[in-house]
Structure formats: structure tokens, C-alpha cells
Coordinates of C-alpha atoms and ligand atoms in Angstrom, one line a residue:
M1 CA -5.3 -14.7 -18.7
E2 CA -5.9 -11.3 -20.2
I3 CA -6.3 -8.2 -17.8
R4 CA -8.6 -5.4 -19.0
K5 CA -10.3 -4.1 -16.2
I6 CA -8.8 -3.4 -12.8
G7 CA -10.9 -2.6 -9.5
V8 CA -9.1 -0.9 -6.7
I9 CA -10.5 -1.1 -3.1
G10 CA -9.6 2.0 -1.0
A11 CA -9.1 5.4 -2.1
G12 CA -6.4 6.5 0.5
Q13 CA -2.8 7.2 -0.3
M14 CA -1.8 3.7 -1.8
G15 CA -5.3 3.1 -3.5
A16 CA -5.3 6.3 -5.3
G17 CA -1.9 5.7 -6.4
I18 CA -2.5 2.2 -7.6
A19 CA -5.8 3.5 -9.5
Q20 CA -3.5 6.2 -11.2
V21 CA -0.7 4.0 -12.4
A22 CA -3.2 1.4 -13.7
A23 CA -5.1 3.9 -15.6
Q24 CA -1.8 5.6 -17.0
A25 CA -0.9 1.9 -18.1
G26 CA -4.2 1.7 -20.0
Y27 CA -6.4 -0.5 -18.0
T28 CA -10.1 0.5 -17.2
V29 CA -10.3 1.2 -13.5
V30 CA -13.0 1.5 -11.1
L31 CA -12.2 2.8 -7.5
R32 CA -14.0 2.0 -4.7
D33 CA -14.0 3.5 -1.0
L34 CA -16.8 3.8 1.7
E35 CA -17.8 7.1 1.4
Q36 CA -18.0 9.7 -1.4
A37 CA -15.9 12.2 0.3
F38 CA -13.1 9.6 0.7
L39 CA -13.3 8.9 -3.2
E40 CA -13.2 12.7 -4.0
R41 CA -10.3 13.1 -1.8
G42 CA -8.5 10.2 -3.7
L43 CA -9.6 11.5 -6.9
S44 CA -8.0 14.8 -6.1
S45 CA -4.8 13.4 -5.1
I46 CA -4.8 11.5 -8.5
K47 CA -5.4 14.7 -10.4
R48 CA -2.6 16.5 -8.2
S49 CA 0.1 13.8 -9.0
I50 CA -0.7 13.1 -12.7
G51 CA -0.9 17.1 -13.1
K52 CA 2.9 17.1 -11.8
L53 CA 3.6 14.3 -14.3
L54 CA 2.2 16.4 -17.1
E55 CA 4.1 19.6 -15.9
K56 CA 7.6 17.7 -16.0
G57 CA 6.8 16.1 -19.4
K58 CA 6.6 12.6 -18.2
L59 CA 3.4 12.1 -20.1
D60 CA 1.5 14.3 -22.6
Q61 CA -1.9 16.2 -22.5
Q62 CA -3.7 13.4 -24.4
A63 CA -2.3 10.7 -22.0
H64 CA -3.2 12.7 -19.0
D65 CA -6.8 13.2 -20.2
A66 CA -7.1 9.5 -21.4
A67 CA -5.9 8.2 -18.1
L68 CA -8.2 10.4 -15.9
A69 CA -11.2 9.2 -18.3
R70 CA -10.2 5.7 -17.6
I71 CA -10.9 6.0 -13.7
T72 CA -14.7 5.7 -12.3
T73 CA -15.4 5.7 -8.6
T74 CA -18.1 4.1 -6.8
T75 CA -19.2 3.3 -3.1
H76 CA -21.0 0.0 -4.4
L77 CA -18.8 -3.1 -4.2
S78 CA -21.0 -4.8 -6.7
D79 CA -19.7 -2.2 -9.4
L80 CA -16.5 -4.2 -9.4
N81 CA -18.2 -7.6 -10.2
D82 CA -16.8 -7.6 -14.0
C83 CA -13.2 -6.7 -13.0
D84 CA -10.4 -9.2 -14.0
L85 CA -8.2 -8.3 -11.2
V86 CA -9.1 -6.5 -8.0
I87 CA -6.4 -4.9 -5.8
E88 CA -7.3 -4.4 -2.2
A89 CA -5.7 -1.3 -0.5
I90 CA -8.0 -0.7 2.6
V91 CA -6.7 -0.3 6.3
E92 CA -4.1 -2.5 7.7
H93 CA -6.6 -4.8 9.8
E94 CA -7.1 -8.3 9.3
P95 CA -10.5 -8.9 10.3
T96 CA -11.6 -6.0 7.9
K97 CA -9.6 -7.5 4.9
L98 CA -11.0 -10.9 5.7
E99 CA -14.5 -9.8 5.5
L100 CA -14.0 -7.6 2.4
F101 CA -12.1 -10.8 0.7
R102 CA -15.3 -13.1 1.5
E103 CA -17.8 -10.7 -0.2
L104 CA -15.4 -10.2 -3.2
D105 CA -14.9 -13.8 -3.7
A106 CA -18.9 -14.2 -3.9
L107 CA -19.1 -11.5 -6.3
L108 CA -16.5 -11.7 -9.0
Q109 CA -16.1 -14.1 -12.0
P110 CA -14.5 -17.4 -11.0
A111 CA -11.5 -16.3 -13.1
A112 CA -10.9 -13.0 -11.4
I113 CA -7.6 -12.4 -9.7
L114 CA -7.5 -11.2 -6.1
A115 CA -4.7 -9.2 -4.9
S116 CA -3.8 -7.3 -1.6
N117 CA -1.5 -4.5 -1.2
T118 CA -1.1 -5.3 2.6
S119 CA 2.1 -4.2 4.1
S120 CA 2.5 -7.4 6.2
I121 CA -0.6 -9.5 6.7
P122 CA 0.3 -13.2 5.6
I123 CA -1.3 -13.6 2.1
T124 CA -1.8 -17.2 2.7
R125 CA -4.2 -16.4 5.5
L126 CA -6.2 -13.5 3.4
A127 CA -6.4 -16.2 0.7
S128 CA -7.9 -18.6 3.0
A129 CA -11.0 -16.4 3.4
T130 CA -11.9 -17.2 -0.4
R131 CA -12.4 -20.1 -2.5
R132 CA -9.8 -19.1 -4.8
P133 CA -6.4 -19.4 -3.2
E134 CA -4.8 -20.2 -6.4
R135 CA -5.8 -16.9 -7.9
F136 CA -4.9 -14.8 -4.8
I137 CA -1.6 -12.8 -4.6
G138 CA 0.1 -10.1 -2.8
M139 CA 0.9 -7.1 -4.9
H140 CA 2.6 -4.7 -2.6
F141 CA 3.2 -1.4 -4.1
M142 CA 5.8 1.2 -2.5
N143 CA 4.6 4.8 -1.3
P144 CA 4.3 7.2 -3.3
V145 CA 3.1 4.5 -6.1
P146 CA 3.4 6.9 -9.0
L147 CA 7.2 7.5 -8.2
M148 CA 8.5 4.3 -6.7
E149 CA 10.0 1.6 -9.0
L150 CA 9.1 -1.6 -6.9
V151 CA 6.4 -4.0 -6.7
E152 CA 7.0 -6.7 -4.1
V153 CA 5.0 -9.8 -5.5
I154 CA 4.2 -12.3 -2.8
R155 CA 3.1 -15.7 -3.7
G156 CA 0.7 -17.2 -1.0
H157 CA 1.2 -21.0 -0.3
L158 CA -1.4 -22.0 -3.0
T159 CA -0.9 -19.0 -5.9
D160 CA -0.6 -20.7 -9.0
E161 CA 1.9 -19.8 -11.7
A162 CA -0.7 -18.5 -14.1
T163 CA -1.8 -15.9 -11.6
T164 CA 1.9 -15.0 -10.7
Q165 CA 2.7 -14.5 -14.3
A166 CA -0.5 -12.3 -14.8
V167 CA 0.2 -10.0 -12.1
L168 CA 3.9 -9.8 -12.9
E169 CA 2.9 -8.8 -16.5
V170 CA 0.4 -6.0 -15.1
A171 CA 3.3 -4.7 -12.8
R172 CA 5.5 -4.4 -15.8
R173 CA 2.8 -2.5 -18.0
M174 CA 2.4 -0.1 -15.1
G175 CA 6.2 0.7 -15.6
K176 CA 7.2 -1.1 -12.3
T177 CA 9.8 -3.7 -11.7
P178 CA 8.3 -6.6 -9.8
V179 CA 10.1 -8.8 -7.4
E180 CA 9.0 -12.1 -6.3
V181 CA 9.1 -13.1 -2.6
N182 CA 7.7 -15.6 -0.5
D183 CA 5.1 -15.4 2.2
Y184 CA 6.7 -14.7 5.6
P185 CA 5.8 -11.8 8.0
G186 CA 6.6 -8.4 6.6
F187 CA 7.9 -10.1 3.3
V188 CA 11.1 -8.5 2.5
S189 CA 10.7 -4.8 2.3
N190 CA 9.0 -4.4 5.8
R191 CA 10.7 -7.1 7.5
I192 CA 14.1 -4.8 6.9
L193 CA 12.6 -1.4 6.8
L194 CA 10.1 -1.1 9.9
P195 CA 12.5 -2.3 12.6
M196 CA 14.5 0.5 11.4
L197 CA 11.8 2.9 11.7
N198 CA 11.0 1.5 15.2
E199 CA 14.4 1.9 16.5
A200 CA 14.3 5.6 15.0
I201 CA 11.3 6.0 17.3
Q202 CA 12.8 4.2 20.2
C203 CA 15.8 6.9 19.9
V204 CA 13.4 9.6 20.2
M205 CA 11.6 8.0 23.3
E206 CA 15.2 7.5 24.9
G207 CA 16.2 10.9 24.3
V208 CA 19.3 10.0 22.2
A209 CA 18.6 12.8 19.7
T210 CA 15.5 15.1 18.6
P211 CA 13.5 13.7 15.6
E212 CA 15.3 16.2 13.3
A213 CA 18.9 15.2 14.3
I214 CA 17.8 11.5 13.8
D215 CA 16.5 12.1 10.4
Q216 CA 19.6 14.2 9.4
V217 CA 22.1 11.5 10.7
M218 CA 20.2 8.9 8.3
K219 CA 20.0 11.4 5.3
L220 CA 23.3 12.8 5.3
G221 CA 25.1 10.1 6.7
M222 CA 23.5 7.1 5.0
N223 CA 22.1 8.9 1.8
H224 CA 18.4 7.9 2.7
P225 CA 16.2 10.1 0.8
M226 CA 13.9 10.7 3.6
G227 CA 14.9 10.3 7.3
P228 CA 13.2 7.6 9.2
L229 CA 11.0 9.5 11.4
T230 CA 9.9 11.6 8.2
L231 CA 9.2 8.3 6.3
A232 CA 7.2 6.8 9.3
D233 CA 5.0 9.8 9.4
F234 CA 4.7 9.5 5.5
I235 CA 3.6 5.9 5.7
G236 CA 1.3 6.8 8.4
L237 CA 2.2 5.7 12.2
D238 CA -0.9 3.4 12.5
T239 CA 0.2 1.6 9.7
C240 CA 3.7 1.3 11.0
L241 CA 2.3 0.2 14.2
S242 CA 0.2 -2.6 12.8
I243 CA 3.1 -3.8 10.7
M244 CA 5.4 -4.0 13.9
E245 CA 2.6 -6.1 15.4
V246 CA 2.4 -8.5 12.7
L247 CA 6.2 -8.9 12.6
H248 CA 6.3 -9.4 16.6
R249 CA 3.5 -11.8 16.4
G250 CA 4.7 -13.8 13.5
L251 CA 8.6 -13.7 14.2
G252 CA 8.3 -13.7 18.0
D253 CA 12.0 -12.0 18.8
D254 CA 11.7 -9.2 21.0
K255 CA 13.6 -7.0 18.5
Y256 CA 10.4 -6.7 16.5
R257 CA 8.4 -5.1 19.7
P258 CA 6.6 -2.2 18.7
S259 CA 8.3 1.0 20.4
P260 CA 5.9 2.2 23.3
L261 CA 6.3 5.6 21.9
L262 CA 4.7 4.4 18.7
R263 CA 1.7 2.8 20.5
K264 CA 1.3 6.0 22.3
M265 CA 1.2 8.3 19.3
V266 CA -1.2 6.1 17.6
Q267 CA -3.4 6.0 20.7
A268 CA -3.3 10.0 20.7
G269 CA -4.4 10.2 17.3
L270 CA -1.0 11.3 16.0
L271 CA -0.8 9.3 12.9
G272 CA 1.8 11.3 10.7
R273 CA 1.1 13.3 7.6
K274 CA -2.5 12.0 7.1
S275 CA -3.6 13.3 10.6
G276 CA -1.6 16.6 10.3
R277 CA 0.7 15.7 12.9
G278 CA 3.3 12.9 14.0
F279 CA 6.8 13.6 14.7
Y280 CA 6.4 16.8 12.5
R281 CA 3.5 18.9 12.1
Y282 CA 1.9 19.3 8.6
D283 CA -0.7 22.1 8.7
Ligands
CAA301 N1 3.2 12.3 -7.5 C1 3.8 12.9 -8.7 N2 4.9 13.5 -8.3 C2 5.3 13.5 -6.9 C3 4.6 12.9 -6.1 C4 3.4 12.1 -6.5 N3 2.9 11.3 -5.5 N4 5.2 13.0 -4.9 C5 6.3 13.9 -5.0 N5 6.2 14.1 -6.6 C6 7.2 15.0 -7.1 C7 7.5 16.2 -6.2 O1 6.5 17.2 -6.4 C8 8.7 16.9 -6.6 O2 8.8 17.6 -8.0 P1 9.4 18.9 -7.9 O3 10.8 18.4 -8.4 O4 8.8 19.5 -9.3 O5 9.3 19.5 -6.9 C9 9.6 15.5 -7.0 O6 8.4 14.5 -7.1 C10 10.5 15.0 -6.0 O7 9.7 15.2 -4.9 P2 10.6 15.9 -3.5 O8 11.3 17.1 -4.0 O9 9.4 16.4 -2.7 O10 11.1 15.1 -2.6 P3 12.4 14.0 -3.2 O11 13.3 14.4 -4.2 O12 12.9 13.5 -1.8 O13 11.6 12.8 -3.6 C11 10.6 10.9 -2.9 C12 10.5 12.3 -3.1 C13 10.6 10.0 -4.4 C14 9.1 10.2 -2.3 C15 11.7 10.5 -2.0 O14 11.7 11.3 -0.8 C16 11.9 8.9 -1.6 O15 12.1 8.1 -2.2 N6 11.4 8.9 -0.2 C17 11.4 7.7 0.5 C18 10.2 6.8 -0.2 C19 9.9 5.5 0.6 O16 11.1 4.9 1.2 N7 9.0 4.7 0.1 C20 8.7 3.5 0.6 C21 7.8 3.6 1.9 S1 7.5 1.9 2.5 C22 6.6 1.4 1.6 O17 5.8 1.9 0.9 C23 6.1 0.0 1.9 C24 5.0 -0.1 3.1 O18 4.3 -1.2 3.0 C25 4.9 0.8 4.2
NAD302 P1 -5.0 4.9 4.0 O1 -5.7 4.9 5.4 O2 -4.6 6.2 3.5 O3 -6.3 4.6 3.1 C1 -7.2 3.3 3.4 C2 -8.5 3.9 2.9 O4 -9.3 2.5 2.9 C3 -9.3 4.7 3.6 O5 -9.8 5.7 2.4 C4 -10.6 4.3 4.0 O6 -11.8 4.9 3.8 C5 -10.5 3.1 3.0 N1 -11.3 1.6 3.5 C6 -11.4 1.2 4.9 N2 -12.2 0.2 4.6 C7 -12.6 -0.1 3.4 C8 -13.6 -1.0 2.8 N3 -14.1 -2.2 3.4 N4 -13.8 -0.7 1.5 C9 -13.4 0.4 0.8 N5 -12.4 1.2 1.4 C10 -12.3 1.0 2.7 O7 -4.3 3.7 4.1 P2 -3.0 3.4 3.0 O8 -1.6 4.1 3.4 O9 -3.6 3.8 1.7 O10 -2.9 2.1 3.1 C11 -3.7 1.1 2.6 C12 -3.1 -0.3 2.6 O11 -1.8 -0.3 1.9 C13 -2.8 -0.9 4.0 O12 -2.8 -2.5 3.8 C14 -1.4 -0.7 3.9 O13 -0.7 -1.5 5.0 C15 -0.9 -0.8 2.6 N6 0.2 0.0 2.2 C16 0.6 1.0 2.8 C17 1.7 1.8 2.6 C18 2.1 3.3 3.0 O14 3.4 3.8 3.0 N7 1.1 3.7 3.5 C19 2.6 1.4 1.8 C20 2.4 0.0 1.0 C21 1.4 -0.6 1.3

């Protein structure tokens, strides 16, 4: 199964990064979002990121220009109809993703593969919205996509071997190291990471320490590259809350209960870096 053309849906922080690494790997890329302004924001973040890689000599001018030339953008889903692989990276909201996958399933060639970059929603459930559950898979990139080596590859209950192998090959060609896991809430990455971030938020709520102090403890004491509150702001507090809700619903245990402070901050529109304010300010 040869993949040449990749559709990426959602030009937010993850979709833009995925489009960039796909184009750098030589794939033809169509990037889709709902509005032209969102596509422009995504493209400018791609240009900034790939510009940094050029500055640092991680790719040359020709590779830089060729990668940018491989990316086209659209607001029309129908422009993705001849893609061999479509990677979805829209908001972490199950009904919105289900609706999109129903539409995509009707639009794409029967052999095309559908992948979701969801942080936590069960791949098997997303696949059930389509008539191609065997060609449906989780392709979970890490943020920031151009720098992080891991792609967590999640097999849904019915995902077939050919699809898994094709997607592992795509991830490797993007310069990533894919790791296969099975479909349980939060997979491996977020089942382990998010309860830690949630606990750090709970520490803020209980007044255990300031956000700065909590981040310093984890950076200097555990050698984490970012403190947990900086990382939560970076991921997006709305996305963190959605993931905690999936963990809590799916695994039941009280240890996965989203911190009330996390919920309150999302209600207040404090979503972290993307909204300009979370535990820190970004203006
Ligand atoms: N593209 C290209 N270059 C980038 C970049 C991007 N998107 N983002 C940062 N850089 C560059 C910076 O400009 C900087 O360049 P200079 O050295 O020239 O200044 C360089 O990379 C290093 O960045 P920083 O000095 O700002 O910071 P750093 O050394 O801490 O590295 C980092 C940045 C790699 C992001 C590091 O902080 C890190 O690993 N953080 C943790 C990230 C993480 O945990 N990600 C997973 C999140 S969870 C997830 O993704 C799953 C989910 O479902 C929620
Ligand atoms: P984001 O809010 O930065 O971007 C989401 C984008 O999707 C927005 O541009 C929005 O306009 C667009 N969108 C929404 N509905 C759409 C639709 N129907 N069609 C096309 N575009 C649509 O979010 P993000 O942080 O990039 O996260 C995207 C996905 O990746 C989520 O499922 C999230 O859980 C997952 N993820 C996020 C991270 C992270 O650290 N933020 C890491 C790994 C995976």
C-alpha cells in the first residue's frame, strides 16, 4: 500500500506540525481547516518552524523550499478526496470527530487509510463511525511535532496488519520512532502524563506551592524539560480537561478526576498558551 498524498485536517498546533513533517518527508500534503484565517495561522507557524530548522542547518534551502511547495491548503473537505492517508487533528471533542469521520468515509477512495491524532478518545469508537474500521488507526504525534521523536501508533480493535505497517512506515519516513500500543483510555502516553499534570494543578489549587515553584521542583528535581504547569499551558488546558474526562469516564477510578481548578480555568477561557493566559501569561 503506497502512500503518496496525505490529507491533514485541523491546522492548529498539532495539524500544522503534522503537515510540516509530512511535507519534509516528501509527501504531497493538503491541509484543511474551517476558515481561511485558521489556515493562514497554521501556515505561518509552519514557516516559522521550518525557518528555524533551516537556520540551524537541519535542512538546506532547497529542502526547505520544496517542503513548503508540497503543502496546499483548503477549507473544502472534498479537496482531500484523492488522499491515500488522512490524519485528523481537530478539537478533542468526540461528536465533532465522529461527524468528520462519517463524511470522510463517504468521500475517500475505499483503499484510503484514516488516522486520528486524538489524545485519548478510543480509536475503536471513532472507527465505528466508518465502514473501514480495518483501515482506521491512531497516529498520536507529540507536541511540538517537528521536534518530538515519538509517534504512538494505536491499533483499534479491528485495525488490520497492512494498515498498521503502512502507518509505521509513514512515521519512520517522517523521521519519527513509532511505538505500537493497544486501544485503552489515554493509550500509554496520556494515561501516565495527564494524571501528573492534573496533580500539579491540584497542588496549585490546594496552595501547596506557586506554579513557578511547582515547575521548578519538577524541572530541577526530576530533570523534566518543562515543568508540568508550563507543559499543561503548552498542550492547552481545554485539551488537558478533555483527556482527563476520557480517563475518568473510561477507567472510573477517582485518581483520574479532573482537578476542579482545571475545570474552572477552562470555563474562564484560560486555555494556556493558545489563548494568551493559563497558569502563566503569554502576551
Ligand atoms: N519547530 C522548530 N524549532 C522549534 C520549535 C518548533 N515547533 N519549538 C521550539 N523550537 C526550537 C527553539 O526555537 C529553540 O531554538 P534555539 O535553540 O535556536 O533557541 C530550540 O528548539 C529549543 O527550544 P527552547 O530553547 O525553547 O526550549 P527547550 O530546550 O526546552 O526545548 C522542547 C523545547 C523540545 C519543546 C522541550 O521543552 C520539551 O521537550 N518539552 C516537553 C515537551 C513534551 O513533553 N511534549 C509532549 C506533550 S504531551 C503530547 O504531545 C501528547 C498529548 O496528547 C497531549
Ligand atoms: P488546536 O485547538 O490548536 O487546533 C484545532 C484546529 O482544528 C483548529 O484550527 C480548528 O479550527 C480546527 N477544526 C475544528 N473542527 C474542525 C473541522 N471539523 N474541520 C477542520 N478543522 C477543524 O488543537 P491541537 O492542540 O492542535 O489538538 C488537535 C488534536 O490533537 C486534538 O485531538 C488533541 O487532543 C490532539 N493532540 C494535542 C496535543 C497537544 O499537545 N496540544 C498533542 C497530541 C495530540
